[in-house]
mmCIF file of C-alpha atoms in Angstrom:
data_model
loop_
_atom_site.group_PDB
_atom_site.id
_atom_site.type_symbol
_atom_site.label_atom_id
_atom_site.label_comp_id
_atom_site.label_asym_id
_atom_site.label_seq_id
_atom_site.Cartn_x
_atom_site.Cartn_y
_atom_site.Cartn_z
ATOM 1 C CA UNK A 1 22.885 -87.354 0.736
ATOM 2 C CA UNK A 2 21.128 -86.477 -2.237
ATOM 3 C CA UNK A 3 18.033 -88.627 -1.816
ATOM 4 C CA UNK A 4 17.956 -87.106 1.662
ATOM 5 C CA UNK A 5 17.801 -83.331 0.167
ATOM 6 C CA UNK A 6 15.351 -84.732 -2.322
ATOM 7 C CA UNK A 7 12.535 -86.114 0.305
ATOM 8 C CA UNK A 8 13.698 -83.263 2.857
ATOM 9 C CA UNK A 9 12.175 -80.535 0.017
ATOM 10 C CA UNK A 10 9.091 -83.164 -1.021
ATOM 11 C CA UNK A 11 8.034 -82.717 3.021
ATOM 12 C CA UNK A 12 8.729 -79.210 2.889
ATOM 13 C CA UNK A 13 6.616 -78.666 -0.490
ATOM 14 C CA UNK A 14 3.860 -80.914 1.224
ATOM 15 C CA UNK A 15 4.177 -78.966 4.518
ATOM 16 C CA UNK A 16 3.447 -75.765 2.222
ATOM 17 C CA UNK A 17 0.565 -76.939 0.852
ATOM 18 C CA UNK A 18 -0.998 -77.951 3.734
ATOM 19 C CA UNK A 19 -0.469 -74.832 5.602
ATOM 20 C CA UNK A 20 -1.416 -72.634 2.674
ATOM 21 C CA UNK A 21 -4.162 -74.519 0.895
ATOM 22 C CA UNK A 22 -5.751 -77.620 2.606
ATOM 23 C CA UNK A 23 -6.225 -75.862 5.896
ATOM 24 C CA UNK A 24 -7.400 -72.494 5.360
ATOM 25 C CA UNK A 25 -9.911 -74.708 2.646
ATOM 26 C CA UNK A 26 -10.634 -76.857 5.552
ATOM 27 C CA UNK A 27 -11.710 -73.803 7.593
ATOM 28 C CA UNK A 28 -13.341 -72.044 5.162
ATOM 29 C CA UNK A 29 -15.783 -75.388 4.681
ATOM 30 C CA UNK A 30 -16.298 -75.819 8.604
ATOM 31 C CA UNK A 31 -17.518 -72.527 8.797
ATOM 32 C CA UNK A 32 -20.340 -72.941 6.910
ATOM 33 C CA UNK A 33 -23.900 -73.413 8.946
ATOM 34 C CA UNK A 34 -25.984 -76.566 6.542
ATOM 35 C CA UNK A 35 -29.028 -73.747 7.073
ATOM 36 C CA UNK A 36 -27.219 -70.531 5.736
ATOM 37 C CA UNK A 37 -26.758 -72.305 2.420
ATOM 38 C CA UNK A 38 -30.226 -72.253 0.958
ATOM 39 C CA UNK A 39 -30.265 -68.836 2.343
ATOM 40 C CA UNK A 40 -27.863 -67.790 0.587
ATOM 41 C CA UNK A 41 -28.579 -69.244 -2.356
ATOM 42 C CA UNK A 42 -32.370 -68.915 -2.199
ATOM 43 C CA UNK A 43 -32.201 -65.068 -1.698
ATOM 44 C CA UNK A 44 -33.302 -62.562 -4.182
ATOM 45 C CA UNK A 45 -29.932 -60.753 -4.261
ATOM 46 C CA UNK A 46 -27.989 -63.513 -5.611
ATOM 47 C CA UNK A 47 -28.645 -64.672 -8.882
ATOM 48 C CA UNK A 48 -28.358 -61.145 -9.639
ATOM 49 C CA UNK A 49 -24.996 -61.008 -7.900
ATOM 50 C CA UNK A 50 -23.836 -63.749 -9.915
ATOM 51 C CA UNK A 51 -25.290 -62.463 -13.465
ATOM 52 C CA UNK A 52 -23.272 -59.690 -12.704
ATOM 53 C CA UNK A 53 -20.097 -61.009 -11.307
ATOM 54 C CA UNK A 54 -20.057 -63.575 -14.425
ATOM 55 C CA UNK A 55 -21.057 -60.907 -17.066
ATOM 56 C CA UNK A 56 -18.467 -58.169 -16.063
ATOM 57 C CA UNK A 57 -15.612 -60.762 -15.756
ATOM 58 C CA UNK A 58 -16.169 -62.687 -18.987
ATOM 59 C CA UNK A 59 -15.890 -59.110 -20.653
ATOM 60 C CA UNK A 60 -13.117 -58.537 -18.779
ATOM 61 C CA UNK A 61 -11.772 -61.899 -19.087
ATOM 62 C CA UNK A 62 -11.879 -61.965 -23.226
ATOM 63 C CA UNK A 63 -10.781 -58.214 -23.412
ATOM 64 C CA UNK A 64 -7.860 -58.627 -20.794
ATOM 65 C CA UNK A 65 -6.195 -61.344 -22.922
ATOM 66 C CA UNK A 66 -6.685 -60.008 -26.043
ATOM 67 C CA UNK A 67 -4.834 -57.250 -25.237
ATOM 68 C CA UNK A 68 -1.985 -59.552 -23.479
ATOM 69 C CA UNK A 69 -1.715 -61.891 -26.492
ATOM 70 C CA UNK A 70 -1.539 -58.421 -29.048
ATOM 71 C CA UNK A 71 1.199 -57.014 -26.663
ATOM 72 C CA UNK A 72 2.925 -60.505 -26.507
ATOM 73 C CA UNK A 73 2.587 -60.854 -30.170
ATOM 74 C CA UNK A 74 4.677 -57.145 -30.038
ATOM 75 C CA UNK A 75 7.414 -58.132 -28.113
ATOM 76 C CA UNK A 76 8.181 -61.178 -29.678
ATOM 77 C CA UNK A 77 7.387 -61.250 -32.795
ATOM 78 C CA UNK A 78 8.427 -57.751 -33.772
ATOM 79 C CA UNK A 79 12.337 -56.303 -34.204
ATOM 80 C CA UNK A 80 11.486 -53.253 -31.892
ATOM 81 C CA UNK A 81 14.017 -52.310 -29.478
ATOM 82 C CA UNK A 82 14.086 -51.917 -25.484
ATOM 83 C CA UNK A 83 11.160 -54.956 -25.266
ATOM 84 C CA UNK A 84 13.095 -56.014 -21.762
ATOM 85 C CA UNK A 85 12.117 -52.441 -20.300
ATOM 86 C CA UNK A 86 8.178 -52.674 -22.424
ATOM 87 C CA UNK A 87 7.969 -56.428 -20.463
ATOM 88 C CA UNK A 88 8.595 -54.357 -17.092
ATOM 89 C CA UNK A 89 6.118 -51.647 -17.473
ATOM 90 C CA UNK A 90 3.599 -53.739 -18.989
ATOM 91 C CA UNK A 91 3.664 -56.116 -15.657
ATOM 92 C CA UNK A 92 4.164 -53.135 -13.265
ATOM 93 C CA UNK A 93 0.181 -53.035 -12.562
ATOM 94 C CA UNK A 94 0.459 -56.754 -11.170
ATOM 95 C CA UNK A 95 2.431 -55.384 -8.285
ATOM 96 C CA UNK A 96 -0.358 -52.520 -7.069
ATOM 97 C CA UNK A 97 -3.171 -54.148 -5.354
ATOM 98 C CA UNK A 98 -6.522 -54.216 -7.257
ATOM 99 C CA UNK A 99 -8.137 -51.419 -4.917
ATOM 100 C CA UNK A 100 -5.537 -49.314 -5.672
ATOM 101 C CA UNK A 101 -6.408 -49.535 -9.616
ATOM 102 C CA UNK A 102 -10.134 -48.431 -8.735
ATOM 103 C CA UNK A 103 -9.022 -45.749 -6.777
ATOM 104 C CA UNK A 104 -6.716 -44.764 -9.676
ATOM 105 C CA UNK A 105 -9.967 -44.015 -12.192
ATOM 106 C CA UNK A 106 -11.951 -42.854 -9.407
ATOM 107 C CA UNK A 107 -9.195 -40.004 -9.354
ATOM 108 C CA UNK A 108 -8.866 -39.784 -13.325
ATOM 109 C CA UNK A 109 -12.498 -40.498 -14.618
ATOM 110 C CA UNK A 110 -14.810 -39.907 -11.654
ATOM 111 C CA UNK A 111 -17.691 -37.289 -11.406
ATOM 112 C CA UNK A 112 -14.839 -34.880 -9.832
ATOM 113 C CA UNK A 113 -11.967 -36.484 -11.411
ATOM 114 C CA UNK A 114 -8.561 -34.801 -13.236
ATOM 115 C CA UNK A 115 -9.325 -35.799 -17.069
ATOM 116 C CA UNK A 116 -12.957 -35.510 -16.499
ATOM 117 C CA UNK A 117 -12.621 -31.945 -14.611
ATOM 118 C CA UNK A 118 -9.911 -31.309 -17.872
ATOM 119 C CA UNK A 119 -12.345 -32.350 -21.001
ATOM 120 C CA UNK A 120 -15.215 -31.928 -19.238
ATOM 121 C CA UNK A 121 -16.352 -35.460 -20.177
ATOM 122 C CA UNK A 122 -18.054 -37.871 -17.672
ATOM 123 C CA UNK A 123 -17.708 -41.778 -19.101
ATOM 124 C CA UNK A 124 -20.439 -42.976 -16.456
ATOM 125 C CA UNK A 125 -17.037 -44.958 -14.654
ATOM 126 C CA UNK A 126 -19.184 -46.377 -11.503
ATOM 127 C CA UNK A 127 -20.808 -50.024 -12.536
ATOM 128 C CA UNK A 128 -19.785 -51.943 -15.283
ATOM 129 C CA UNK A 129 -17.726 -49.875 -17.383
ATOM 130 C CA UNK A 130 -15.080 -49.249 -13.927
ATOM 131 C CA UNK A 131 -15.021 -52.682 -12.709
ATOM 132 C CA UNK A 132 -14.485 -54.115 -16.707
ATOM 133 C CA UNK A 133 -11.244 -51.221 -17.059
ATOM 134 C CA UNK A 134 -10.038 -52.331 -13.685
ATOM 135 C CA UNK A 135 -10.080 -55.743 -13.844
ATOM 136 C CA UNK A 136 -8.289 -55.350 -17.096
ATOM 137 C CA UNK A 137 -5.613 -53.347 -15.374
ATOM 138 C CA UNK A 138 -5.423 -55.610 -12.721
ATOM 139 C CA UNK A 139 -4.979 -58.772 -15.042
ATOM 140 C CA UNK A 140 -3.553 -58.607 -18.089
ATOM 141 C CA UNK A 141 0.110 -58.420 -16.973
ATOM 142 C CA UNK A 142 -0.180 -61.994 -15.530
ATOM 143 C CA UNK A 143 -2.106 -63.164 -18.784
ATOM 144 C CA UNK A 144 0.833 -60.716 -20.567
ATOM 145 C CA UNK A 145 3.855 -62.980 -18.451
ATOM 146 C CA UNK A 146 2.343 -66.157 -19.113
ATOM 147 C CA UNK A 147 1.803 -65.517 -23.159
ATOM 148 C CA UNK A 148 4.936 -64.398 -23.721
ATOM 149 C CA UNK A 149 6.598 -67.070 -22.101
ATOM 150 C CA UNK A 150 4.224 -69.276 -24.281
ATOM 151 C CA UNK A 151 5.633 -67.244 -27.927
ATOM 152 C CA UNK A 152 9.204 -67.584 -26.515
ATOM 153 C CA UNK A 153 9.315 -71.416 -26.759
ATOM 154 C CA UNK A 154 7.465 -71.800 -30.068
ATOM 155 C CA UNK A 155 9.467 -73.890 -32.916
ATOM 156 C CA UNK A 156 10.100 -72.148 -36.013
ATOM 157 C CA UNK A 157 10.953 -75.308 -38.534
ATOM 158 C CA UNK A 158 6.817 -75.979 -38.639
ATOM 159 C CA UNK A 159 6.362 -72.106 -39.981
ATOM 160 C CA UNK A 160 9.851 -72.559 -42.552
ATOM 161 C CA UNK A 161 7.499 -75.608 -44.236
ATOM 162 C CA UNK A 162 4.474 -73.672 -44.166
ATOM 163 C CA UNK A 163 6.635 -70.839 -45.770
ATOM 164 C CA UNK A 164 7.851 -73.627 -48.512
ATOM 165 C CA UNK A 165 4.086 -74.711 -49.267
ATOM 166 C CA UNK A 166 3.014 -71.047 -49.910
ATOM 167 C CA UNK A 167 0.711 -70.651 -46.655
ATOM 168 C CA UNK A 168 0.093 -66.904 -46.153
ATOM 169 C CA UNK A 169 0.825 -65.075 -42.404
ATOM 170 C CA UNK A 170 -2.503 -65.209 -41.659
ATOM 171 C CA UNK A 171 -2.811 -68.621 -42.772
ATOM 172 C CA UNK A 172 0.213 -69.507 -40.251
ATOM 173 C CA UNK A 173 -1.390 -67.795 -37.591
ATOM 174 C CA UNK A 174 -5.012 -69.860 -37.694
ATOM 175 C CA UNK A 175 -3.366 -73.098 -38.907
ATOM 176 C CA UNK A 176 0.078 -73.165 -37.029
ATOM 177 C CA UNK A 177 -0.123 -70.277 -33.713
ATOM 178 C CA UNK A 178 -3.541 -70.890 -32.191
ATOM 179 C CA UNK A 179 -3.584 -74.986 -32.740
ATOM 180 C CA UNK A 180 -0.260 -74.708 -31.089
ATOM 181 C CA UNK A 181 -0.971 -71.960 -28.058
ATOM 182 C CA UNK A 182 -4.792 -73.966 -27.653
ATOM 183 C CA UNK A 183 -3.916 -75.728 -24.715
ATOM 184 C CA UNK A 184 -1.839 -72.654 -22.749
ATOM 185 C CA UNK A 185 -4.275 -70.473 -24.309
ATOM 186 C CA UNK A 186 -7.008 -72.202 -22.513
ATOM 187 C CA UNK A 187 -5.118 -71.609 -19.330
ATOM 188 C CA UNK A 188 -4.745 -68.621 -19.824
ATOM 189 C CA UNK A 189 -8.111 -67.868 -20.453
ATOM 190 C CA UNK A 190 -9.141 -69.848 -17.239
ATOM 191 C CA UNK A 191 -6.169 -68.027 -15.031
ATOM 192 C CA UNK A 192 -7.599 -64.313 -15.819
ATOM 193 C CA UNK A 193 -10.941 -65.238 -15.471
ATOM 194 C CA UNK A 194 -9.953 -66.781 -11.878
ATOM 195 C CA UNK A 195 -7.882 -63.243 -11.042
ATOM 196 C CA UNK A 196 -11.230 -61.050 -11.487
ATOM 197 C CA UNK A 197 -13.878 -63.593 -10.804
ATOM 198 C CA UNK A 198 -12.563 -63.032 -7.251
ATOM 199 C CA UNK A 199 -10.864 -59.747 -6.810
ATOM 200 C CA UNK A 200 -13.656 -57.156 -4.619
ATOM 201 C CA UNK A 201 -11.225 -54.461 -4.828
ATOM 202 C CA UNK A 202 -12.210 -52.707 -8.300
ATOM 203 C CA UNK A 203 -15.937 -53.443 -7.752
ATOM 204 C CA UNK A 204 -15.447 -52.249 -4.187
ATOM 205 C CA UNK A 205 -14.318 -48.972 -5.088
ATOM 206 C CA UNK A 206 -16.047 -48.191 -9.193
ATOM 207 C CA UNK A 207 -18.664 -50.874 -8.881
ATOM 208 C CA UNK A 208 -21.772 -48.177 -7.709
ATOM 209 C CA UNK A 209 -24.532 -49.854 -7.357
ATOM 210 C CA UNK A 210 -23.529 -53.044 -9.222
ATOM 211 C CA UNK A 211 -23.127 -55.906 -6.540
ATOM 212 C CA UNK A 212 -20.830 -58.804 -7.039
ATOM 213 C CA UNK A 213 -20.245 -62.147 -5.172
ATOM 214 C CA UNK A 214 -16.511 -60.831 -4.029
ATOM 215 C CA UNK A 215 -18.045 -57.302 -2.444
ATOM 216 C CA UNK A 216 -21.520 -59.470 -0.998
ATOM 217 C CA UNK A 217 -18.819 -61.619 -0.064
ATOM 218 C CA UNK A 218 -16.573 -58.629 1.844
ATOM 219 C CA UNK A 219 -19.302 -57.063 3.243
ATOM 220 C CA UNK A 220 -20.968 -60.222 5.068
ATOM 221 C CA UNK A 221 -17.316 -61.162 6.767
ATOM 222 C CA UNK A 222 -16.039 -57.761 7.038
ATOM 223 C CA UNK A 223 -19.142 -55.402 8.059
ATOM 224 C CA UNK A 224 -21.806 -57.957 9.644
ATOM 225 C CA UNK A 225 -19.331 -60.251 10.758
ATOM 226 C CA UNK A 226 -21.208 -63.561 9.141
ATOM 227 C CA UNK A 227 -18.640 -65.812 8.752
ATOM 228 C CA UNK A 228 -20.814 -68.577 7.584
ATOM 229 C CA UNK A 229 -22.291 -67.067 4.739
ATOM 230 C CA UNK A 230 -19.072 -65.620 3.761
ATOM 231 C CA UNK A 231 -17.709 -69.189 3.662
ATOM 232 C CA UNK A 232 -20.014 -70.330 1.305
ATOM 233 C CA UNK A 233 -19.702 -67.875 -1.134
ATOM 234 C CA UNK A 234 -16.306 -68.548 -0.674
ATOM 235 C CA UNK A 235 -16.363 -72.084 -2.045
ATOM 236 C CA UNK A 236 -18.468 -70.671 -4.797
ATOM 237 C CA UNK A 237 -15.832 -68.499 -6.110
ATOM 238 C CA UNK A 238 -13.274 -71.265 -5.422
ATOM 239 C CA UNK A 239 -14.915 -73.084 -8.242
ATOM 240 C CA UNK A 240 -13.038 -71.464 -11.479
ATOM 241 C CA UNK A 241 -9.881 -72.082 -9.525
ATOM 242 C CA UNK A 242 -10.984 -75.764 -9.550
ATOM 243 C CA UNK A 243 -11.835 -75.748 -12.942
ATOM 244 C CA UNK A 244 -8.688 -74.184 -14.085
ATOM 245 C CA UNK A 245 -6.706 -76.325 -11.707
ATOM 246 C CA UNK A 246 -8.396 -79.410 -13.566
ATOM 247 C CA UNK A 247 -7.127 -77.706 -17.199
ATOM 248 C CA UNK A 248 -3.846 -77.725 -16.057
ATOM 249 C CA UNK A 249 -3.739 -80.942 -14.750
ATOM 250 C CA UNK A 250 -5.172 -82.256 -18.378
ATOM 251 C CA UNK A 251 -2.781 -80.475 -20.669
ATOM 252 C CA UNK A 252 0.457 -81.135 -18.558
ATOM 253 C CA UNK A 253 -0.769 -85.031 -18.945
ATOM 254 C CA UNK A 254 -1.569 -84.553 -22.452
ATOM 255 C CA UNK A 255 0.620 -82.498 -23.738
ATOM 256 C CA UNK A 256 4.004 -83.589 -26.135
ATOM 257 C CA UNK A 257 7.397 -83.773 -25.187
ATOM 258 C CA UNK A 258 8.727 -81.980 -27.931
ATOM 259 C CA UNK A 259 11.531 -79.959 -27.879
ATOM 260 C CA UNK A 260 12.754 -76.326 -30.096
ATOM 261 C CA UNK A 261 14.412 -76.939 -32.604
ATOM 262 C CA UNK A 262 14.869 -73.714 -33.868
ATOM 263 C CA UNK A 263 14.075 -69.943 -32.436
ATOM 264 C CA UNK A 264 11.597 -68.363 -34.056
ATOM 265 C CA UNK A 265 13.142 -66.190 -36.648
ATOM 266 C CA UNK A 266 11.549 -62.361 -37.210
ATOM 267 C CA UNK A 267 11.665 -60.840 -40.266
ATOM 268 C CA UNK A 268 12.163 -57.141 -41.165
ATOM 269 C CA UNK A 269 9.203 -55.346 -41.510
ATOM 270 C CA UNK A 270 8.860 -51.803 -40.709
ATOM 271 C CA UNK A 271 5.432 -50.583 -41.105
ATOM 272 C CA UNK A 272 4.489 -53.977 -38.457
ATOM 273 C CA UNK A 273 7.443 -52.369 -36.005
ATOM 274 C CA UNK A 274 6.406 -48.883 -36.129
ATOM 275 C CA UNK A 275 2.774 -50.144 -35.096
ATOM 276 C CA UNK A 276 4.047 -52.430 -32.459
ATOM 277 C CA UNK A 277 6.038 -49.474 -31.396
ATOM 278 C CA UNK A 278 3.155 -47.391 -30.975
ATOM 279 C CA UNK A 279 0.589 -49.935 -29.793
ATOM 280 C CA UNK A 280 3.474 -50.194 -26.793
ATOM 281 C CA UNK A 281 3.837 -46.898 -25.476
ATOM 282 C CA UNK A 282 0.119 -46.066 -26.121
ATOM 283 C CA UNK A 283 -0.365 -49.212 -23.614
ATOM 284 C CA UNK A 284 2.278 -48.209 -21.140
ATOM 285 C CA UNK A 285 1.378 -44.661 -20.980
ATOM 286 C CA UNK A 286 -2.770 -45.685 -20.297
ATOM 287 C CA UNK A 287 -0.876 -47.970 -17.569
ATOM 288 C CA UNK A 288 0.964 -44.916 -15.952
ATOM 289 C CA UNK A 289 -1.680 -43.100 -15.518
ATOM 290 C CA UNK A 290 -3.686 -44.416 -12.536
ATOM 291 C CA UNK A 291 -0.280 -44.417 -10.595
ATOM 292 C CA UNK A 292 0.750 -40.885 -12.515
ATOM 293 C CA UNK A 293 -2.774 -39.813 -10.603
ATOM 294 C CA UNK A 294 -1.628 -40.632 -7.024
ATOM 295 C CA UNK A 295 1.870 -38.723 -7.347
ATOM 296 C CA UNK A 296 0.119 -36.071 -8.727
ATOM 297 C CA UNK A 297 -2.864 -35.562 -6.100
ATOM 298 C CA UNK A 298 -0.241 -37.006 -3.438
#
């Protein structure tokens, strides 16, 4: 009985990827005309496209997890209280679609928008500056998630004999933390870069006059109806994915079988909890506020 559950849920894994990946992939290839690929390519719009599709996301990219691994690093590795309900606003954003977020500073920091109406400021939001703050917002709860899931299973025994040999916290952190989090880190890294690389919703809506693969992408399907074209660049922003699939596949296969042997233990220190506390709300209420803006306007 039990082998039969087992191979009945293989088929039913294997039917899912079929009907989810290989065949839309399969589609998405056959719909490419041989002759619209050196078009594409060869046309003076899309190097520039792709400068500016790989420029604004590796910003985004390094920004967006810096800030999840600093807020990971605050929840737990910090005593502060209520980090269950900081863990729930922090991933809130994940659950608005990316559109939404540009629409969100359009209404905040556009030419006519509330805080720049209020301080009479204007940050210049349409181009790169909008779609590097969006992308952000859009991403950095899923790099958040998968950090702190990474912190949670960390052994402390290694940092209790680097305590015993005298190594200092910062020594820990480049000799111990990062050697240890290089492999997730990396796919991390590749998973963010994936998200923005190709979301057209933020550059849709803040991008101005800056044109990435994602919106040339959009508008070719979408307003001129050019399916072929739209496959292939497509397949061109299916290649991160690839990549990052690839990553994966190389650090489950080499990575150790280790186990915890003991939960990381967090000392008291109050001046690091009274920043953590305040790097959290600061970071929850700049998360409100897009959605803040629709209630208010709505």
């Amino acid at each position: 009985m039990k082998n039969r559950t087992f191979h009945a849920g293989k088929l039913l894994v294997i039917a899912f990827l079929l009907i989810s990946v290989v065949f839309p992939l399969i589609s998405l290839i056959l719909n490419i005309q041989p002759k619209d690929v050196f078009k594409v390519i060869s046309a003076s719009q899309f190097w520039p496209m792709l400068f500016n599709s790989l420029l604004a996301t590796g910003i985004a990219t390094a920004l967006s997890v810096g800030i999840a691994f600093g807020l990971a690093w605050c929840v737990n590795r910090t005593n502060i209280r209520y980090k269950q309900a900081f863990s729930i606003l922090f991933t809130i954003p994940m659950l608005i679609p990316s559109i939404s977020h540009g629409m969100g500073l359009v209404l905040l920091f556009g030419d006519n928008g509330l805080i720049t109406n209020f301080l009479h400021i204007n940050i210049g939001l349409y181009g790169y500056l909008g779609i590097i703050i969006g992308s952000i917002l859009y991403s950095f709860p899923v790099a958040f998630l998968m950090l702190t899931d990474i912190f949670k299973y960390e052994d402390y025994t290694t940092y209790e004999a680097a305590q015993v040999l005298g190594l200092s916290k910062k020594q820990q952190f480049f000799t111990i933390t990062l050697p240890n989090m290089k492999g997730a880190l990396i796919s991390v890294i590749f998973a963010t870069f994936t998200m923005i690389f190709t979301d057209y919703g933020v550059p849709l809506v803040v991008g101005g006059k800056i044109m990435t693969l994602p919106v040339y992408m959009y508008r070719e399907v979408i307003g001129l109806l050019d399916f072929s074209k739209g496959a292939i660049i497509g397949v061109i922003l299916l290649i991160p994915a690839f990549i990052a699939f690839l990553v994966d596949l190389k650090n489950e296969s080499g990575g150790n079988s280790s186990t915890v042997t003991r939960s990381f233990h967090i000392q008291k220190n109050k001046k690091r909890d009274i920043i953590s506390y305040v790097i959290c709300i600061l970071t929850v209420f700049l998360v409100s506020l897009p959605i803040l803006a629709f209630v208010i306007l709505s």
